[in-house]
PDB file of C-alpha atoms in Angstrom:
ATOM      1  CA  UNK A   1       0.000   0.000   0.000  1.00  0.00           C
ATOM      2  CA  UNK A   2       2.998   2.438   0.843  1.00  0.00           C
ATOM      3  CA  UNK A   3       4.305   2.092  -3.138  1.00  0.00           C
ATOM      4  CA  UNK A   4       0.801   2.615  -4.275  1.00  0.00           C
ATOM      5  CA  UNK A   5       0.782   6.069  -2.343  1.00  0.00           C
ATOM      6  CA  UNK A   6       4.257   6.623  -3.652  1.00  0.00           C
ATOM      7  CA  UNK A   7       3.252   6.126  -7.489  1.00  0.00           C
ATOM      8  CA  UNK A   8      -0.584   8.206  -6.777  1.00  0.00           C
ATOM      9  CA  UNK A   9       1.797  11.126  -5.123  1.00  0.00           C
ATOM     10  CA  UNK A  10       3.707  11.226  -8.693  1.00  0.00           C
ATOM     11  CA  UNK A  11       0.876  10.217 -10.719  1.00  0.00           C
ATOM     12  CA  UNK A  12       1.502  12.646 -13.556  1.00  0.00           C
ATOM     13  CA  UNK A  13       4.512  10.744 -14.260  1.00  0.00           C
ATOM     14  CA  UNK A  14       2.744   8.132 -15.097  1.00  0.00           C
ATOM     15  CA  UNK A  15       4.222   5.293 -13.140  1.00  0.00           C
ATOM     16  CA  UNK A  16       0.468   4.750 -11.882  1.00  0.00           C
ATOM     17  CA  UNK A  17      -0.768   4.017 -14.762  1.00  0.00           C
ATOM     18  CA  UNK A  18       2.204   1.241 -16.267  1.00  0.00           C
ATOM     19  CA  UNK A  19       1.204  -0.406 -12.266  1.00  0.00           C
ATOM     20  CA  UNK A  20      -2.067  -0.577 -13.028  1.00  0.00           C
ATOM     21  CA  UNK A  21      -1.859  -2.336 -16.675  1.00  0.00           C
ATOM     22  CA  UNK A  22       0.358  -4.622 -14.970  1.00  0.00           C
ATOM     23  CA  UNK A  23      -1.792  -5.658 -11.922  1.00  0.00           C
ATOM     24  CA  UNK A  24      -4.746  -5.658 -14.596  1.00  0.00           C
ATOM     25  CA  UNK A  25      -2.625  -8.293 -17.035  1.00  0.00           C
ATOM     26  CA  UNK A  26      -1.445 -10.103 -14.531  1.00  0.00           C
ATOM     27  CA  UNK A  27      -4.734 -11.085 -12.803  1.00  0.00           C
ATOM     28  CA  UNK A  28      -6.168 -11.532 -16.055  1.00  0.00           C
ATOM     29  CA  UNK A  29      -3.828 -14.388 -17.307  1.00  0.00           C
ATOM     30  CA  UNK A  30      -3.668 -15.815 -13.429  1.00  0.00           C
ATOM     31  CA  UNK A  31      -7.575 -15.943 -13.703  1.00  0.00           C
ATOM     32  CA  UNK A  32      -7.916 -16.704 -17.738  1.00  0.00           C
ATOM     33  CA  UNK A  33     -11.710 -18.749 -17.478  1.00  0.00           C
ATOM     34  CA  UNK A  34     -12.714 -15.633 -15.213  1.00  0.00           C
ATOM     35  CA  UNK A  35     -11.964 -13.642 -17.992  1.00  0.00           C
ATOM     36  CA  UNK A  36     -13.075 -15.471 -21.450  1.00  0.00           C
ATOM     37  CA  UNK A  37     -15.702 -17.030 -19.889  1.00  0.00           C
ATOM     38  CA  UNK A  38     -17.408 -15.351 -16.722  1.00  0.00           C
ATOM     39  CA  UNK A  39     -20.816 -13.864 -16.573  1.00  0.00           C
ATOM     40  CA  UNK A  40     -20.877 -10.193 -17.032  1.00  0.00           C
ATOM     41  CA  UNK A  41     -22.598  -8.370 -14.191  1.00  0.00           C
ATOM     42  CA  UNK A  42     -23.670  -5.154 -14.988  1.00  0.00           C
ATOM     43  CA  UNK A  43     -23.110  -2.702 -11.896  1.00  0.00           C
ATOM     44  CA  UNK A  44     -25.567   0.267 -10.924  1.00  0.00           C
ATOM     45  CA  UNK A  45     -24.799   3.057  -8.697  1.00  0.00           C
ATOM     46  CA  UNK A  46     -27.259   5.200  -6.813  1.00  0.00           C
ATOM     47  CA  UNK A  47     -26.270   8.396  -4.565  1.00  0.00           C
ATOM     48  CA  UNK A  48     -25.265  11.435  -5.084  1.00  0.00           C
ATOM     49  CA  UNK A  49     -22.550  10.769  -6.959  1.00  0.00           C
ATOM     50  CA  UNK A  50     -23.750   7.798  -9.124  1.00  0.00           C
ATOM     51  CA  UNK A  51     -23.429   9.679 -12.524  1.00  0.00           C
ATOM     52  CA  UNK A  52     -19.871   9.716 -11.733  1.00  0.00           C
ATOM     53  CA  UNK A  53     -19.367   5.790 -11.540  1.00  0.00           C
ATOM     54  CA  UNK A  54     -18.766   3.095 -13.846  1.00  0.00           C
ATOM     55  CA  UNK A  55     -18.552  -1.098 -12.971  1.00  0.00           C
ATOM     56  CA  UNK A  56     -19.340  -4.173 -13.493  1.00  0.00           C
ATOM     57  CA  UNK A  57     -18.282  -7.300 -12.299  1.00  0.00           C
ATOM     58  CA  UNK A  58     -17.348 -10.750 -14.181  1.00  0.00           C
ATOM     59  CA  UNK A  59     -18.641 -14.259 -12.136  1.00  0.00           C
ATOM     60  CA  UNK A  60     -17.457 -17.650 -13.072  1.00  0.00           C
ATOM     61  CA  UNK A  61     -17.531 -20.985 -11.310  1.00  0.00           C
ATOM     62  CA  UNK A  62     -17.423 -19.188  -7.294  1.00  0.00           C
ATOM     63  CA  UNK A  63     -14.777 -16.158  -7.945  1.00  0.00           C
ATOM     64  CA  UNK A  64     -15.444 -12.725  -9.398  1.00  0.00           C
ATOM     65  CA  UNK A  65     -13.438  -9.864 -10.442  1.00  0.00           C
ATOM     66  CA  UNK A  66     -15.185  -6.244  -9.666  1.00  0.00           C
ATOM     67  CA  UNK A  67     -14.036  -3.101 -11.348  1.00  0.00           C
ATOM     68  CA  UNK A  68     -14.589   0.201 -10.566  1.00  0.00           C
ATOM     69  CA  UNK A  69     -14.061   3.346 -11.811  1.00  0.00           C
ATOM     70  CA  UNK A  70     -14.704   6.808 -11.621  1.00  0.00           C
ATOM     71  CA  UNK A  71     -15.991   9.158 -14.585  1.00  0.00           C
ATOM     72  CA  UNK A  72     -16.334  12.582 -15.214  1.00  0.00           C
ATOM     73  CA  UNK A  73     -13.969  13.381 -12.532  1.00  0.00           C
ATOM     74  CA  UNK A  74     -13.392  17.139 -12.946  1.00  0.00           C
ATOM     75  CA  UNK A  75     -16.860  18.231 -11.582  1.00  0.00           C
ATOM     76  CA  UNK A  76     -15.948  16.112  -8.709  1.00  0.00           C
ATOM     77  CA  UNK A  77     -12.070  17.336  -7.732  1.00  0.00           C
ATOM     78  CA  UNK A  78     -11.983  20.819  -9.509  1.00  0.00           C
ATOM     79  CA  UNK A  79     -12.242  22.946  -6.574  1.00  0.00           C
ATOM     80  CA  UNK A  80      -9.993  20.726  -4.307  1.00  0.00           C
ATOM     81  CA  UNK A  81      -7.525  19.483  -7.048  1.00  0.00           C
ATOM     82  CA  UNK A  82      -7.163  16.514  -4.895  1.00  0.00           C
ATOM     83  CA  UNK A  83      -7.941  12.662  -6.379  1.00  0.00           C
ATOM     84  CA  UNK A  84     -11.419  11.132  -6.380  1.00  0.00           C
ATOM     85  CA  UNK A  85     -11.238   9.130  -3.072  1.00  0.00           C
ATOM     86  CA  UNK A  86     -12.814   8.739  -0.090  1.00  0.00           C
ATOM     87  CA  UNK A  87     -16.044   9.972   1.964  1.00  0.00           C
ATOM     88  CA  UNK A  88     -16.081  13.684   1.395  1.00  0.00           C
ATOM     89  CA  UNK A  89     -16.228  13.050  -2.827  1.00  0.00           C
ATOM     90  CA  UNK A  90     -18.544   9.533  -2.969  1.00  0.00           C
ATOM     91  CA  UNK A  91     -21.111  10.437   0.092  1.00  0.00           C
ATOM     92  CA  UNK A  92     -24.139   7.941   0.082  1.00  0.00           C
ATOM     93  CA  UNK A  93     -22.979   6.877  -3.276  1.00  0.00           C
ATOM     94  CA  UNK A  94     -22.979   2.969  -3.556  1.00  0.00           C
ATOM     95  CA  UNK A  95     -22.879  -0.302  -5.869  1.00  0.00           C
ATOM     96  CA  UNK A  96     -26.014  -2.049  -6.678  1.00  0.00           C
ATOM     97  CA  UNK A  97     -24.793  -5.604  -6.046  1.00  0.00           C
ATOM     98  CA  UNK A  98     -26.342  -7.795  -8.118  1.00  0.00           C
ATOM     99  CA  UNK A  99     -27.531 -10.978  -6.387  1.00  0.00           C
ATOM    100  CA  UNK A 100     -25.138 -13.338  -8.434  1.00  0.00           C
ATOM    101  CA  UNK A 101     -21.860 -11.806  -7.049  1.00  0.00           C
ATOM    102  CA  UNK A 102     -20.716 -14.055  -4.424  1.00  0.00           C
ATOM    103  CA  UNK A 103     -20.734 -12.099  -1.364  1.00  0.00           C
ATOM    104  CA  UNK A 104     -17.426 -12.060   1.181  1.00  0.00           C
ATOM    105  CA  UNK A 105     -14.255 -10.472   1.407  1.00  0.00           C
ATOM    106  CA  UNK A 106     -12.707  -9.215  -1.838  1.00  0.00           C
ATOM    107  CA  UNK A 107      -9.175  -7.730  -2.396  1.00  0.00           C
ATOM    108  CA  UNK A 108      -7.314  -5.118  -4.618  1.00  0.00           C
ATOM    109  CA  UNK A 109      -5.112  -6.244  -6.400  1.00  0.00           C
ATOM    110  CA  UNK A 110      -3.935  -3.039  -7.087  1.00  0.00           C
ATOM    111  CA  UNK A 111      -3.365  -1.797  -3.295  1.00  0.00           C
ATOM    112  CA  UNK A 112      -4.122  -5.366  -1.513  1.00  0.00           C
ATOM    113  CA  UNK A 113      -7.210  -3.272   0.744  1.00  0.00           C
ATOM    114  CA  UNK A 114     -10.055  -5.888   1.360  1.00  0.00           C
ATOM    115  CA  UNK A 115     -13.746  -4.646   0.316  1.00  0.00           C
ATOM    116  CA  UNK A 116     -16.363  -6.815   2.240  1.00  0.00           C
ATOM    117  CA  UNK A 117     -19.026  -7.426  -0.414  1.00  0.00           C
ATOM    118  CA  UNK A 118     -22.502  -8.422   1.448  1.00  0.00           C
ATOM    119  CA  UNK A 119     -25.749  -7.459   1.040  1.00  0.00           C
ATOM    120  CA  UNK A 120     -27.209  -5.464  -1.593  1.00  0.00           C
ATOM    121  CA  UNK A 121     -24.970  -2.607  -1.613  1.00  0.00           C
ATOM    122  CA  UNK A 122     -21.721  -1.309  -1.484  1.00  0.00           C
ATOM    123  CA  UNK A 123     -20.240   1.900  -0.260  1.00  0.00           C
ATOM    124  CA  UNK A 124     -18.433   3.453  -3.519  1.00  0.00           C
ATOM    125  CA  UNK A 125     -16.173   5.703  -0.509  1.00  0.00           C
ATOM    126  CA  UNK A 126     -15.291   2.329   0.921  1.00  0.00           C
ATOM    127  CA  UNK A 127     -14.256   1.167  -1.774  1.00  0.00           C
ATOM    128  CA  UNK A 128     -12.855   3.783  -3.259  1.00  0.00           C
ATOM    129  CA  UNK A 129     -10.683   5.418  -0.093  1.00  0.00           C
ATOM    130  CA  UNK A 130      -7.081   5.234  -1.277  1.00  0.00           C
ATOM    131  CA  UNK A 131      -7.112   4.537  -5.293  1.00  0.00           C
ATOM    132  CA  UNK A 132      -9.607   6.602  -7.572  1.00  0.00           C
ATOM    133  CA  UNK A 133      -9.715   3.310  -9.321  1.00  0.00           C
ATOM    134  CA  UNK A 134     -10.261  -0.637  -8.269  1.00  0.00           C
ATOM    135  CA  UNK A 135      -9.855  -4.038  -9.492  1.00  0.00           C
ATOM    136  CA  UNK A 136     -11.508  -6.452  -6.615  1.00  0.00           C
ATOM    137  CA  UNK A 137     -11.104 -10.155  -7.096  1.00  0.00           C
ATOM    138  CA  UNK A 138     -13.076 -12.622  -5.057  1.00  0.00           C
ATOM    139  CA  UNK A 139     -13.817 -13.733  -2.430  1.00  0.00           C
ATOM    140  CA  UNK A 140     -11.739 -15.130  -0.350  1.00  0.00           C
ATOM    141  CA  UNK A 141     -11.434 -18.488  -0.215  1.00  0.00           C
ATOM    142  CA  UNK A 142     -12.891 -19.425  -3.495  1.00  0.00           C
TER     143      UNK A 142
END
């Protein structure tokens, strides 16, 4: 977690970004069947912010890989200059979880933070408190 606040301090140098399409490749080959031939969830948001939210999830055979991102980012950071994360940008904004995702405890592999996916929704500042950006895969155990 301390390199991944290293690289988002320098982000315009775009070490962040080369990370990121690493972690993304990575899981993607490690998890292949998840990938080529997983259910695609569509994701919802609702909130305040839930125009400003984009995800979906991919289910196959007990594991899942959940993406989120942000979108149209300058309305939300503009006047603080600071990165889409946490409380203060997301409020009540959360994920419609649809009823197919195996609930549990999901990590990042970008940052290695665990979101707890149960229920029917998901805080979007929870999961989005450190990165402006996740890649959740799921759950634990499976």
């Amino acid at each position: 977690l301390d390199a991944v606040r290293m690289l988002l301090e320098h982000w315009t140098d775009g070490r962040i970004k080369l990370y990121m399409t690493h972690a993304g490749l990575t899981l993607r080959r490690r998890h292949a069947p998840l990938f080529l031939e997983g259910a695609y969830l569509p994701i919802v948001a609702a909130g305040a912010r839930s125009d400003h939210v984009v995800a979906f999830a991919r289910r196959h055979e007990g594991r899942a890989a959940l993406v989120l991102a942000p979108r149209l980012v300058v309305g939300l950071t503009e006047k603080t200059g600071r990165l889409p994360v946490g409380a203060a940008v997301w409020s009540d904004t959360v994920l419609d979880v649809p009823g197919d995702l195996p609930p549990g405890d999901y990590r990042n592999v970008l940052s290695g933070e665990i979101l707890r996916v149960e229920g029917a929704a998901v805080p979007v500042a929870a999961a989005l408190a450190t990165l402006p950006v996740g890649l959740w895969t799921g759950p634990a155990g499976a």
